[in-house]
């Protein structure tokens, strides 16, 4: 009798496991990404010094980039800023001043489905979108004047771009070791690497980056665990930095003196 009850509950557990796995597979994009669209003809209300640039990638894809200018006639360089997995450029615009005050322009790309950008959201496509931004920057700036910056999810695009193109620095804020490793942390009972539509293996790309790399991560990050990001240390070369910020979480690192001091030093070099 007990065996029958055990078997029945085991079958129910397996069924629920399979159903939940199927649901996770089909709704994974809704779990991983939280974009907010913005009307194509809408006004973000950014300062007059900012400029919107649209790249018509193909018939269905428009890449919207906001360029935050400096107050200088000639900028020292440009920061290609790849933002996180939520909202749109309007939410990340507040971080631009940290660079423009140091005489660097900041160019922020919205991914398809984010802000005013449209098109297909796929890993290889995202890499190519980032490359288009780099190519646009190269029309005005030398590689030694280009800083590639990735925040959270944006670190995946930044790391890949820096692995195939030269730049002054690659700076990553709260990156993951890989997307599969991060999702496995939250869903350890599933074969995540087989279920995910994406790889984003930061650890592989960092091995190919020749520019200096600086990584910031807080010990209290509730989105990307510190232990996950710390695995990236093995992919860094001599001279690269992994800066641990005690007490730092996922979205407050800019408020810590060590973050600001290190970033200011990089921009002043």
GROMACS .gro file of N, CA, C and O in nm, residues 4 6 9 37 46 50 54 65 67 93 95 134 137 142 169 172 176 183 192 194 212 219-220 227 245 253 264-265 268:
model
  116
    4UNK      N    1   0.246   0.183  -0.336
    4UNK     CA    2   0.154   0.239  -0.433
    4UNK      C    3   0.137   0.389  -0.414
    4UNK      O    4   0.132   0.467  -0.510
    6UNK      N    5   0.357   0.586  -0.270
    6UNK     CA    6   0.485   0.648  -0.308
    6UNK      C    7   0.494   0.661  -0.460
    6UNK      O    8   0.534   0.766  -0.512
    9UNK      N    9   0.266   0.942  -0.591
    9UNK     CA   10   0.321   1.075  -0.568
    9UNK      C   11   0.446   1.102  -0.653
    9UNK      O   12   0.470   1.214  -0.696
   37UNK      N   13   0.895   4.939  -2.415
   37UNK     CA   14   0.898   5.008  -2.543
   37UNK      C   15   0.865   5.156  -2.525
   37UNK      O   16   0.807   5.196  -2.424
   46UNK      N   17   1.558   6.404  -2.275
   46UNK     CA   18   1.699   6.414  -2.242
   46UNK      C   19   1.749   6.556  -2.268
   46UNK      O   20   1.684   6.633  -2.339
   50UNK      N   21   2.202   6.583  -2.610
   50UNK     CA   22   2.193   6.443  -2.654
   50UNK      C   23   2.136   6.435  -2.795
   50UNK      O   24   2.061   6.522  -2.838
   54UNK      N   25   1.939   5.658  -3.547
   54UNK     CA   26   1.871   5.534  -3.583
   54UNK      C   27   1.949   5.463  -3.693
   54UNK      O   28   1.984   5.524  -3.796
   65UNK      N   29   1.994   5.452  -3.096
   65UNK     CA   30   2.108   5.484  -3.011
   65UNK      C   31   2.092   5.627  -2.961
   65UNK      O   32   2.058   5.717  -3.039
   67UNK      N   33   2.307   5.929  -2.806
   67UNK     CA   34   2.442   5.976  -2.784
   67UNK      C   35   2.438   6.094  -2.687
   67UNK      O   36   2.380   6.199  -2.717
   93UNK      N   37   2.006   5.636  -1.847
   93UNK     CA   38   2.062   5.767  -1.884
   93UNK      C   39   2.128   5.837  -1.765
   93UNK      O   40   2.221   5.915  -1.783
   95UNK      N   41   2.330   5.735  -1.565
   95UNK     CA   42   2.471   5.697  -1.546
   95UNK      C   43   2.564   5.768  -1.645
   95UNK      O   44   2.686   5.760  -1.631
  134UNK      N   45   2.984   4.990  -3.276
  134UNK     CA   46   3.129   5.009  -3.277
  134UNK      C   47   3.174   5.068  -3.410
  134UNK      O   48   3.256   5.161  -3.415
  137UNK      N   49   3.104   5.426  -3.421
  137UNK     CA   50   3.198   5.501  -3.337
  137UNK      C   51   3.333   5.517  -3.407
  137UNK      O   52   3.400   5.621  -3.393
  142UNK      N   53   3.928   5.674  -3.264
  142UNK     CA   54   4.026   5.566  -3.278
  142UNK      C   55   3.998   5.461  -3.170
  142UNK      O   56   3.935   5.491  -3.068
  169UNK      N   57   3.963   5.027  -2.309
  169UNK     CA   58   3.934   4.944  -2.193
  169UNK      C   59   3.805   4.868  -2.218
  169UNK      O   60   3.716   4.914  -2.293
  172UNK      N   61   3.332   4.600  -1.712
  172UNK     CA   62   3.211   4.522  -1.688
  172UNK      C   63   3.163   4.547  -1.545
  172UNK      O   64   3.240   4.539  -1.450
  176UNK      N   65   2.792   3.825  -1.534
  176UNK     CA   66   2.779   3.685  -1.496
  176UNK      C   67   2.891   3.605  -1.563
  176UNK      O   68   2.949   3.649  -1.663
  183UNK      N   69   2.148   3.109  -1.474
  183UNK     CA   70   2.013   3.050  -1.469
  183UNK      C   71   2.015   2.919  -1.391
  183UNK      O   72   1.920   2.888  -1.319
  192UNK      N   73   1.968   2.323  -1.772
  192UNK     CA   74   1.956   2.459  -1.825
  192UNK      C   75   2.029   2.479  -1.957
  192UNK      O   76   1.977   2.543  -2.049
  194UNK      N   77   2.073   2.296  -2.197
  194UNK     CA   78   2.000   2.241  -2.311
  194UNK      C   79   1.869   2.314  -2.335
  194UNK      O   80   1.813   2.307  -2.444
  212UNK      N   81   4.291   4.613  -2.171
  212UNK     CA   82   4.280   4.599  -2.026
  212UNK      C   83   4.133   4.582  -1.985
  212UNK      O   84   4.044   4.647  -2.040
  219UNK      N   85   2.955   4.230  -0.318
  219UNK     CA   86   2.940   4.104  -0.245
  219UNK      C   87   2.795   4.073  -0.209
  219UNK      O   88   2.762   3.958  -0.178
  220UNK      N   89   2.708   4.175  -0.213
  220UNK     CA   90   2.568   4.154  -0.177
  220UNK      C   91   2.475   4.159  -0.298
  220UNK      O   92   2.357   4.192  -0.286
  227UNK      N   93   2.968   3.494  -0.614
  227UNK     CA   94   3.041   3.371  -0.643
  227UNK      C   95   3.038   3.336  -0.791
  227UNK      O   96   3.133   3.278  -0.844
  245UNK      N   97   3.348   4.497  -0.429
  245UNK     CA   98   3.292   4.607  -0.351
  245UNK      C   99   3.211   4.550  -0.235
  245UNK      O  100   3.098   4.502  -0.254
  253UNK      N  101   2.643   5.022  -0.723
  253UNK     CA  102   2.789   5.028  -0.718
  253UNK      C  103   2.842   5.168  -0.745
  253UNK      O  104   2.947   5.207  -0.693
  264UNK      N  105   3.714   5.703  -1.250
  264UNK     CA  106   3.775   5.834  -1.280
  264UNK      C  107   3.921   5.818  -1.323
  264UNK      O  108   3.968   5.888  -1.413
  265UNK      N  109   3.991   5.724  -1.261
  265UNK     CA  110   4.132   5.701  -1.296
  265UNK      C  111   4.144   5.649  -1.439
  265UNK      O  112   4.232   5.689  -1.514
  268UNK      N  113   4.078   5.932  -1.683
  268UNK     CA  114   4.181   6.035  -1.683
  268UNK      C  115   4.311   5.990  -1.748
  268UNK      O  116   4.397   6.073  -1.782
   0.00000   0.00000   0.00000
